[in-house]
Coordinates of C-alpha atoms in Angstrom, one line a residue:
M18 CA -25.0 -12.9 -25.5
Y19 CA -23.0 -9.6 -24.7
S20 CA -19.4 -8.5 -24.8
L21 CA -17.1 -6.3 -22.2
L22 CA -14.4 -4.6 -23.0
V23 CA -12.6 -3.4 -19.3
V24 CA -10.2 -0.3 -20.3
D25 CA -7.6 1.2 -17.3
D26 CA -4.2 2.2 -17.5
E27 CA -3.2 -0.3 -14.3
K28 CA -2.5 -3.8 -15.7
V29 CA -3.6 -5.3 -12.2
I30 CA -6.9 -3.3 -11.8
C31 CA -7.7 -4.3 -15.6
E32 CA -6.5 -8.0 -15.0
G33 CA -8.3 -8.2 -11.9
L34 CA -11.4 -6.9 -13.3
K35 CA -11.4 -9.2 -16.0
H36 CA -10.7 -12.4 -13.7
R37 CA -13.5 -11.3 -11.0
I38 CA -15.8 -10.8 -13.7
N39 CA -15.4 -14.0 -14.6
L40 CA -15.9 -15.7 -11.3
L41 CA -19.1 -14.4 -11.2
R42 CA -20.4 -16.0 -14.4
I43 CA -23.2 -13.5 -15.2
P44 CA -25.7 -15.0 -17.5
K45 CA -24.8 -13.8 -21.2
L46 CA -21.6 -12.3 -20.9
N47 CA -19.2 -14.4 -22.7
S48 CA -16.3 -12.6 -24.0
I49 CA -13.9 -10.1 -21.8
K50 CA -11.4 -8.1 -23.7
T51 CA -8.8 -5.8 -21.8
A52 CA -7.4 -2.6 -23.2
L53 CA -4.5 -0.5 -21.0
N54 CA -5.4 2.9 -22.6
G55 CA -8.2 4.6 -24.4
R56 CA -6.3 4.6 -27.5
E57 CA -5.4 0.9 -27.4
A58 CA -9.4 0.7 -26.4
L59 CA -10.6 2.6 -29.9
K60 CA -8.8 0.1 -31.8
I61 CA -10.1 -2.4 -30.3
I62 CA -13.6 -1.1 -30.4
D63 CA -12.8 -0.2 -34.4
K64 CA -12.4 -3.8 -35.3
D65 CA -14.8 -5.5 -32.8
P66 CA -17.3 -3.4 -31.1
P67 CA -18.5 -4.4 -27.5
D68 CA -21.7 -4.4 -25.9
I69 CA -20.4 -2.6 -22.8
I70 CA -17.2 -1.0 -21.7
I71 CA -16.0 -0.3 -18.1
T72 CA -13.3 2.7 -18.1
D73 CA -11.2 4.8 -16.0
I74 CA -11.1 8.2 -16.4
R75 CA -7.8 9.5 -15.9
M76 CA -5.4 7.9 -18.4
P77 CA -2.4 8.9 -20.3
E78 CA -3.0 9.9 -24.1
V79 CA -7.1 9.1 -24.9
G80 CA -8.6 9.4 -21.4
G81 CA -12.0 8.3 -20.4
L82 CA -14.0 11.3 -21.5
E83 CA -12.2 11.3 -24.8
L84 CA -13.0 7.4 -25.4
I85 CA -16.7 8.0 -24.4
E86 CA -17.2 11.3 -26.5
T87 CA -15.6 9.1 -29.2
V88 CA -17.3 5.9 -29.3
S89 CA -21.0 7.8 -28.2
R90 CA -20.6 9.4 -31.5
N91 CA -20.3 6.6 -33.6
K92 CA -21.8 3.6 -32.1
P93 CA -24.3 4.9 -29.4
N94 CA -25.3 1.6 -28.8
I95 CA -22.5 0.7 -26.4
K96 CA -22.7 1.2 -23.2
F97 CA -20.0 2.8 -20.9
I98 CA -20.0 2.4 -16.7
V99 CA -16.9 4.5 -15.5
L100 CA -14.9 4.1 -12.9
S101 CA -13.8 6.3 -10.1
G102 CA -12.0 7.3 -7.0
Y103 CA -14.0 9.9 -4.7
E104 CA -12.4 12.7 -5.6
T105 CA -13.4 12.4 -9.0
Y106 CA -16.9 13.6 -9.1
D107 CA -16.8 16.0 -11.5
Y108 CA -15.2 13.9 -14.0
I109 CA -18.2 11.3 -13.5
R110 CA -20.7 14.1 -14.3
S111 CA -19.2 15.3 -17.2
A112 CA -18.9 11.3 -18.2
F113 CA -23.1 11.2 -17.8
K114 CA -23.2 14.4 -19.9
L115 CA -21.3 12.1 -22.7
G116 CA -23.0 9.2 -22.4
A117 CA -22.1 7.3 -19.5
V118 CA -25.0 5.0 -18.2
D119 CA -23.7 3.9 -14.7
Y120 CA -20.0 4.2 -12.3
L121 CA -18.0 2.6 -9.8
L122 CA -16.3 3.5 -7.5
K123 CA -12.7 2.2 -6.6
P124 CA -12.4 0.3 -5.1
V125 CA -15.2 -2.2 -6.6
S126 CA -16.6 -5.1 -5.0
S127 CA -17.8 -8.4 -6.5
D128 CA -21.3 -7.5 -5.2
D129 CA -20.9 -3.9 -7.2
L130 CA -19.9 -5.6 -10.3
E131 CA -22.3 -8.2 -10.1
Y132 CA -25.3 -5.7 -9.7
H133 CA -24.2 -3.1 -12.4
L134 CA -23.2 -5.4 -14.9
C135 CA -26.4 -7.7 -14.8
S136 CA -28.8 -4.4 -14.2
L137 CA -26.9 -2.9 -17.5
I138 CA -27.6 -6.6 -19.2
K139 CA -31.4 -6.6 -18.5
K140 CA -31.1 -3.0 -20.2
L141 CA -29.6 -4.2 -23.1
D142 CA -31.8 -7.1 -22.7
N143 CA -34.9 -5.0 -23.0
E144 CA -33.4 -2.8 -26.2
Q145 CA -33.2 -6.3 -27.6
K146 CA -36.7 -6.8 -27.2
L147 CA -37.8 -3.5 -28.6
K148 CA -35.6 -4.1 -31.5
N149 CA -37.4 -7.2 -31.8
F150 CA -40.7 -5.8 -31.6
E151 CA -40.1 -3.7 -34.3
T152 CA -39.2 -6.3 -36.5
E153 CA -42.1 -8.6 -35.1
K154 CA -44.7 -9.7 -38.2
N155 CA -47.0 -11.0 -36.2
T156 CA -49.5 -8.5 -33.9
E157 CA -50.3 -10.8 -31.3
N158 CA -46.9 -11.4 -30.2
S159 CA -46.1 -8.3 -31.1
N160 CA -48.8 -7.2 -28.4
V161 CA -47.5 -9.8 -26.2
L162 CA -43.9 -8.8 -26.3
L163 CA -45.0 -4.9 -25.7
I164 CA -47.2 -5.5 -22.9
Q165 CA -44.3 -7.3 -21.2
L166 CA -42.6 -4.2 -21.6
L167 CA -44.6 -1.6 -20.9
L168 CA -45.9 -3.6 -17.7
S169 CA -42.0 -4.3 -16.5
Q170 CA -41.7 -0.2 -16.8
Y171 CA -45.0 0.3 -15.7
L172 CA -44.4 -1.7 -12.3
H173 CA -41.8 1.0 -11.0
P174 CA -42.0 3.4 -9.0
K175 CA -41.6 6.4 -11.7
V176 CA -44.2 5.9 -14.6
E177 CA -44.8 7.8 -17.3
K178 CA -48.6 8.0 -18.3
K179 CA -48.4 7.4 -22.0
I180 CA -47.0 3.9 -20.5
L181 CA -50.6 3.6 -19.0
V182 CA -52.8 5.0 -22.3
K183 CA -50.8 2.4 -24.3
L184 CA -51.7 -0.8 -21.9
K185 CA -55.3 0.7 -22.1
E186 CA -55.5 0.1 -26.0
L187 CA -53.8 -3.1 -25.4
F188 CA -55.4 -5.4 -23.0
P189 CA -58.9 -6.2 -24.2
H190 CA -60.9 -6.9 -21.0
N191 CA -61.4 -5.0 -18.0
F192 CA -61.0 -6.9 -15.0
F193 CA -57.2 -8.0 -13.8
I194 CA -55.5 -9.7 -11.2
A195 CA -52.0 -10.3 -10.3
G196 CA -50.4 -13.6 -9.5
I197 CA -46.9 -14.2 -8.0
I198 CA -44.8 -17.5 -7.8
A199 CA -42.0 -17.7 -5.0
I200 CA -39.2 -20.1 -5.7
E201 CA -37.0 -21.4 -2.8
Y202 CA -33.6 -20.2 -4.6
N203 CA -31.1 -22.8 -4.3
L204 CA -27.9 -23.8 -6.6
D205 CA -30.6 -25.8 -9.1
Y206 CA -32.6 -22.8 -9.3
R207 CA -29.2 -20.3 -10.2
K208 CA -28.2 -22.9 -12.3
N209 CA -31.4 -23.4 -14.6
L210 CA -32.2 -20.2 -14.7
D211 CA -33.0 -20.2 -18.4
L212 CA -34.3 -23.7 -18.4
I213 CA -36.9 -22.3 -15.3
S214 CA -38.0 -19.5 -17.4
G215 CA -38.5 -21.2 -20.4
Q216 CA -40.8 -23.9 -18.9
F217 CA -42.7 -21.2 -17.1
E218 CA -43.4 -19.5 -20.2
L219 CA -44.7 -22.8 -22.0
L220 CA -46.9 -23.7 -19.2
I221 CA -48.5 -21.1 -18.4
K222 CA -49.3 -20.4 -22.1
K223 CA -50.6 -24.0 -22.3
L224 CA -52.9 -24.1 -19.3
S225 CA -53.9 -20.3 -19.7
Y226 CA -55.1 -21.2 -23.6
K227 CA -57.0 -24.1 -22.5
R228 CA -58.9 -22.3 -20.0
H229 CA -59.5 -18.9 -22.8
L230 CA -57.5 -16.7 -20.1
K231 CA -55.2 -13.9 -21.3
F232 CA -52.3 -13.0 -19.3
S233 CA -48.8 -10.9 -19.7
Y234 CA -45.7 -12.7 -18.1
L235 CA -42.7 -11.1 -16.3
F236 CA -40.1 -13.5 -15.3
N237 CA -37.4 -11.4 -14.1
H238 CA -39.4 -8.5 -12.7
S239 CA -38.2 -7.8 -8.6
K240 CA -37.8 -10.6 -6.5
Y241 CA -40.7 -12.9 -8.2
P242 CA -42.1 -14.2 -11.9
V243 CA -45.2 -11.9 -11.8
I244 CA -48.3 -13.0 -14.0
I245 CA -51.0 -10.4 -14.9
F246 CA -54.1 -11.5 -16.3
N247 CA -56.6 -10.1 -18.0
I248 CA -60.5 -11.3 -17.7
S249 CA -63.6 -10.4 -19.1
K250 CA -65.8 -10.6 -15.4
K251 CA -65.2 -11.5 -11.7
E252 CA -66.7 -14.4 -11.7
L253 CA -63.7 -16.1 -13.5
Y254 CA -61.5 -15.8 -10.4
P255 CA -61.7 -19.3 -9.3
R256 CA -60.0 -20.3 -12.4
I257 CA -57.3 -18.1 -11.8
V258 CA -56.7 -19.8 -8.9
K259 CA -57.2 -23.1 -10.3
L260 CA -54.9 -22.3 -13.0
M261 CA -52.0 -21.1 -10.7
K262 CA -52.5 -24.0 -8.6
D263 CA -52.5 -26.1 -12.1
F264 CA -49.7 -24.4 -12.6
T265 CA -47.1 -24.9 -9.6
N266 CA -48.3 -28.8 -9.5
N267 CA -47.0 -29.1 -13.0
L268 CA -43.9 -27.4 -12.9
E269 CA -43.1 -29.2 -9.6
K270 CA -43.2 -32.4 -11.5
I271 CA -41.0 -30.9 -14.3
L272 CA -38.5 -29.4 -12.1
P273 CA -36.9 -29.7 -8.5
L274 CA -38.1 -26.6 -6.9
N275 CA -40.2 -25.9 -4.2
L276 CA -43.0 -23.4 -5.4
V277 CA -45.9 -21.6 -3.6
A278 CA -48.6 -19.3 -5.7
A279 CA -49.8 -16.6 -4.3
T280 CA -53.5 -14.4 -6.4
S281 CA -54.0 -10.5 -5.3
S282 CA -58.1 -9.5 -5.6
V283 CA -59.9 -8.7 -8.7
M284 CA -60.0 -4.9 -9.9
N285 CA -61.6 -3.5 -13.1
S286 CA -58.8 -0.9 -13.6
V287 CA -55.4 -0.9 -15.9
S288 CA -54.5 1.8 -13.5
S289 CA -55.1 -0.8 -10.3
I290 CA -52.0 -3.5 -11.3
K291 CA -49.4 -1.6 -9.0
K292 CA -52.0 -2.3 -6.4
L293 CA -52.7 -5.8 -7.6
Y294 CA -49.3 -6.2 -7.4
S295 CA -48.6 -4.7 -3.8
Q296 CA -51.7 -7.4 -2.7
A297 CA -50.1 -10.6 -4.5
E298 CA -46.9 -9.8 -3.1
E299 CA -48.4 -9.1 0.8
A300 CA -49.6 -12.5 0.2
I301 CA -46.9 -14.3 -1.0
S302 CA -45.1 -13.0 2.2
Y303 CA -47.3 -15.5 3.8
R304 CA -46.2 -18.5 2.1
I305 CA -43.9 -19.9 6.0
M306 CA -47.0 -19.8 6.8
Y307 CA -48.4 -22.0 4.4
G308 CA -45.9 -24.0 3.2
S309 CA -44.5 -25.4 -0.4
N310 CA -47.7 -26.2 -3.2
Q311 CA -49.7 -23.7 -2.4
V312 CA -51.9 -20.8 -3.6
I313 CA -52.6 -18.5 -1.3
E314 CA -55.5 -15.9 -1.7
Y315 CA -55.1 -12.4 -1.1
C316 CA -58.8 -12.1 0.2
N317 CA -58.1 -14.8 3.1
L318 CA -55.6 -13.0 4.9
P319 CA -55.8 -12.1 8.8
A320 CA -57.1 -8.6 9.4
K321 CA -54.2 -6.5 9.7
S322 CA -55.5 -5.0 13.2
Q323 CA -54.6 -8.6 14.6
K324 CA -52.5 -8.5 17.7
L325 CA -50.2 -10.7 18.7
N326 CA -51.5 -13.0 20.9
L327 CA -48.9 -13.9 23.7
S328 CA -48.5 -12.6 27.0
K329 CA -45.2 -11.4 29.1
G330 CA -45.5 -14.9 30.5
D331 CA -45.4 -16.3 27.7
F332 CA -42.0 -14.5 27.0
I333 CA -41.1 -15.2 30.3
G334 CA -41.0 -18.8 29.8
I335 CA -39.0 -18.3 26.8
E336 CA -36.3 -16.1 28.9
N337 CA -36.3 -18.3 31.5
A338 CA -35.6 -21.7 28.9
L339 CA -32.8 -19.5 27.9
K340 CA -31.1 -18.5 31.5
L341 CA -31.2 -22.1 32.6
R342 CA -29.7 -23.0 28.9
S343 CA -32.5 -25.3 28.6
V344 CA -32.8 -26.7 25.2
K345 CA -35.1 -29.0 25.4
Q346 CA -37.3 -26.0 26.9
F347 CA -36.5 -23.4 24.1
N348 CA -37.3 -25.9 21.4
L349 CA -40.8 -26.8 23.0
L350 CA -41.7 -23.3 23.0
I351 CA -40.3 -22.7 19.8
D352 CA -43.0 -25.8 18.1
K353 CA -45.4 -24.3 20.4
Y354 CA -45.4 -20.5 19.1
F355 CA -44.4 -21.1 15.6
S356 CA -47.2 -23.8 15.1
R357 CA -50.1 -23.0 12.3
E358 CA -52.6 -23.8 14.9
F359 CA -51.0 -21.0 17.0
L360 CA -50.1 -18.9 14.2
K361 CA -53.4 -19.2 11.9
T362 CA -54.9 -16.0 12.6
Q363 CA -52.2 -14.3 13.0
T364 CA -50.5 -11.1 10.1
I365 CA -47.2 -12.1 9.1
E366 CA -45.6 -8.7 10.6
N367 CA -46.6 -10.5 13.5
V368 CA -45.1 -13.6 13.1
K369 CA -42.2 -11.6 12.0
K370 CA -41.8 -9.2 14.8
L371 CA -42.3 -12.5 17.3
Y372 CA -39.1 -14.1 15.3
H373 CA -37.2 -10.8 15.8
V374 CA -38.6 -10.3 19.2
I375 CA -36.8 -14.6 20.4
L376 CA -34.0 -13.6 17.8
K377 CA -33.1 -10.8 20.1
K378 CA -33.9 -12.3 23.3
I379 CA -31.3 -15.4 22.4
T380 CA -28.7 -12.7 21.7
D381 CA -29.1 -10.6 24.4
I382 CA -29.7 -13.4 27.6
M383 CA -26.7 -15.3 26.2
N384 CA -24.6 -11.7 25.5
C385 CA -23.8 -12.9 22.1
Q386 CA -24.0 -9.9 20.0
E387 CA -20.6 -10.3 18.3
Y388 CA -22.0 -14.0 17.6
F389 CA -25.0 -12.5 15.6
L390 CA -23.1 -9.5 14.2
T391 CA -21.2 -12.0 11.9
E392 CA -22.9 -11.9 8.4
E393 CA -22.7 -15.8 8.2
N394 CA -25.2 -15.9 11.3
K395 CA -28.2 -13.9 10.6
K396 CA -31.1 -15.0 8.7
D397 CA -33.3 -12.4 7.1
F398 CA -36.7 -13.3 7.9
D399 CA -38.0 -13.2 4.5
K400 CA -36.0 -15.8 3.0
F401 CA -37.4 -18.4 5.0
F402 CA -39.7 -20.6 3.1
S403 CA -41.5 -22.7 6.2
L404 CA -42.3 -22.5 9.4
E405 CA -40.6 -25.7 9.7
E406 CA -37.4 -24.0 8.2
M407 CA -37.7 -21.0 10.6
K408 CA -38.0 -22.9 13.9
S409 CA -34.6 -25.0 12.6
Y410 CA -32.8 -21.7 12.3
L411 CA -34.2 -20.8 15.5
K412 CA -32.8 -23.8 17.6
D413 CA -29.9 -24.1 15.4
Y414 CA -28.9 -20.5 16.4
L415 CA -29.4 -21.2 20.3
Y416 CA -27.4 -24.6 19.9
K417 CA -24.6 -22.8 18.0
I418 CA -24.4 -19.8 20.5
L419 CA -24.3 -22.1 23.3
Q420 CA -21.5 -24.0 21.5
Y421 CA -19.5 -20.5 21.0
I422 CA -19.9 -20.0 24.6
S423 CA -18.6 -22.8 26.2
Q424 CA -15.4 -22.2 24.0
H425 CA -15.2 -18.4 24.7
E426 CA -15.9 -19.3 28.1
E427 CA -13.3 -21.9 28.0
T428 CA -10.9 -19.4 26.4
E429 CA -11.8 -16.8 28.9
K430 CA -11.0 -19.1 31.6
T431 CA -7.8 -19.8 30.1
V432 CA -7.1 -16.2 29.8
V433 CA -8.1 -15.4 33.6
D434 CA -5.5 -18.3 34.3
I435 CA -2.8 -17.4 32.5
A436 CA -3.0 -13.7 33.9
I437 CA -3.4 -15.1 37.6
K438 CA 0.6 -17.2 37.0
Y439 CA 2.0 -14.3 35.6
L440 CA 1.1 -12.5 38.7
K441 CA 1.9 -15.0 40.9
E442 CA 5.6 -14.8 39.4
N443 CA 5.8 -11.1 39.1
Y444 CA 4.3 -9.4 41.8
M445 CA 7.6 -8.5 42.8
K446 CA 8.2 -6.4 39.9
E447 CA 6.7 -3.5 38.6
V448 CA 3.3 -4.7 36.9
N449 CA 0.1 -3.1 35.9
M450 CA -3.0 -3.9 33.9
A451 CA -2.4 -3.0 30.5
E452 CA 1.3 -5.1 30.8
V453 CA -1.3 -7.9 31.4
S454 CA -3.9 -7.7 28.9
N455 CA -1.5 -7.0 25.9
M456 CA 0.5 -10.2 27.1
V457 CA -3.4 -12.3 26.5
S458 CA -3.7 -10.3 23.6
M459 CA -7.2 -9.0 25.0
N460 CA -8.8 -5.6 24.8
Y461 CA -8.0 -3.9 28.0
S462 CA -11.6 -3.1 29.4
Y463 CA -13.0 -6.5 28.3
F464 CA -9.7 -8.0 30.2
S465 CA -10.4 -5.9 33.2
K466 CA -14.3 -6.7 33.4
L467 CA -13.2 -10.3 32.5
F468 CA -10.6 -10.8 34.7
K469 CA -13.3 -9.5 38.1
N470 CA -15.9 -11.5 36.7
Q471 CA -13.7 -14.9 37.3
T472 CA -11.5 -13.9 40.6
G473 CA -14.6 -11.6 42.2
M474 CA -11.8 -8.9 42.4
T475 CA -10.6 -6.2 40.1
F476 CA -7.0 -6.6 38.7
S477 CA -5.4 -4.1 41.2
E478 CA -7.1 -5.2 44.4
Y479 CA -5.7 -8.8 43.0
L480 CA -2.6 -7.8 42.7
L481 CA -2.7 -6.1 46.2
M482 CA -4.0 -9.2 47.6
L483 CA -0.6 -10.8 46.4
R484 CA 1.3 -8.4 47.7
M485 CA 0.5 -8.1 51.7
E486 CA -0.2 -11.7 51.7
E487 CA 3.5 -12.6 50.8
S488 CA 4.7 -9.4 53.1
K489 CA 2.7 -10.7 55.9
R490 CA 4.9 -13.9 55.3
L491 CA 8.1 -12.4 54.9
L492 CA 7.5 -10.1 58.5
K493 CA 7.0 -13.1 60.3
D494 CA 11.1 -13.5 59.6
P495 CA 12.7 -11.1 62.1
V496 CA 16.4 -11.2 60.0
I497 CA 14.5 -9.9 57.1
K498 CA 14.2 -5.6 57.4
I499 CA 10.4 -3.6 56.8
Y500 CA 12.5 -1.6 53.8
E501 CA 13.9 -4.8 52.4
V502 CA 10.4 -6.9 52.4
S503 CA 8.9 -3.6 50.5
S504 CA 11.4 -4.0 48.2
M505 CA 10.8 -8.1 47.8
V506 CA 6.8 -7.6 47.2
G507 CA 6.9 -4.7 44.4
Y508 CA 7.3 -1.7 46.1
E509 CA 10.6 0.7 45.7
N510 CA 9.5 3.0 48.5
A511 CA 9.1 1.5 51.9
H512 CA 7.0 4.5 53.1
N513 CA 4.2 3.8 50.7
F514 CA 4.3 -0.3 51.1
S515 CA 4.1 1.0 55.0
R516 CA 0.7 2.6 54.4
A517 CA -0.9 0.2 51.9
F518 CA -0.4 -2.7 54.6
K519 CA -2.0 -0.6 57.4
N520 CA -4.7 0.3 54.7
Y521 CA -5.1 -3.9 53.9
F522 CA -4.4 -5.1 57.3
G523 CA -5.6 -1.6 59.8
I524 CA -1.9 -2.5 61.5
S525 CA 1.8 -1.2 60.4
P526 CA 4.4 -3.9 59.4
K527 CA 6.1 -2.6 62.6
E528 CA 2.9 -3.4 64.7
F529 CA 2.0 -6.8 62.8
R530 CA 5.7 -7.5 63.2
K531 CA 5.9 -6.9 67.0
N532 CA 2.6 -8.2 67.8
N533 CA 3.3 -11.6 65.6
A534 CA 6.4 -11.7 68.0
I535 CA 4.9 -11.9 71.1
I536 CA 2.5 -14.3 69.5

């Protein structure tokens, strides 16, 4: 377990960070203390040294840089994360020179906090494992631990040649296979991470021992648990596939999880492990088409040259269903195009492309881009675990959009009705669209477009119609003078009124009154 010290001269920030970190419930972080300046921090460090320190740079008495320098000199194992504003990059540079390992920009988000602390804890874990390795008496166990650490480093982009050399020394056989396990991430998974990790290791050891297979196991690499098998001959490949199948079956009996396994091809070089891992990753991406409790073999994947077998006519069917808002027809097409039979020869890239094309068509045709832009309505393709899950999402997505549109249309109709009522009651005053759009709390441009869509006229045209129709009615009364009519329908200048009237009806107010009198 690890301890953390937060140092900042602003108590609100200090306590706020502590509270947020506690809420994150970061695994292996069991103690969080705070200090309001560097001097107070030094006293705490001297008495009970933490594993990690998050410190501000600018503080009275003992500043962040002095704190890092002093502590790094006496207790070099303590890891520092620097808190900084955008204007303090020079200080950050100095902090790294003095021994800081990371930095956070204010204001700090909870996601950033979790990511950086978890990364640092993984680093501390690796350092602890290396220490354990140095004191390990059992050579075989030590080698397993070292292989895990070296593989973890080797699978990252930047690799030193000496790691590869060391791996060659440690693996007894020439042939390698990469295996990956995909777990459907849910609350049970997150709550039982340590339990799952332990069961993984015990079970794979047991199954491998039975089959006399050499393996190395990395539970926390990247997104998936990784297993690197080291075998003496290619012919053992079917046994690896069988082992992975037994592994998923056995683990699903122990823990309530949906699992899919994948295997790479077989290669005969340590330097090929990266490529094998990439193959296994590609194979596991096909889990959506295979479903759970399967072993997906890289060698059985469709050829990458395979094109998506959908014509323009197929897409027109989807478009028509959307335009007609036919949920039934849309659902039938989704079931057809995302059936295993239809997709059995397709690459995962094509399935992904089809998913995004349909998602875009829903958003565009339904004219609901603003709905899709909200975070809770997005669903990344790579997070789906089965075709059924993806189909359900697309169907539900359309259903929710139709609900959203229905509510939105009702709201928009109400807004235009309110605007029309206001115009009918106030056309005789000086009225403009900015005033009315503000009154209904709507964006000026959007209100303008909405008003025309609902009434068939622009705001100005509708206001003019109200004024002209009322002026025509008033002019029929010979007692009311023309300049009075002008004022009564919102024109301060009688000349402007007469010109507007003639443009609208084709005759002047005077001619209208004269003709009307005769009629």
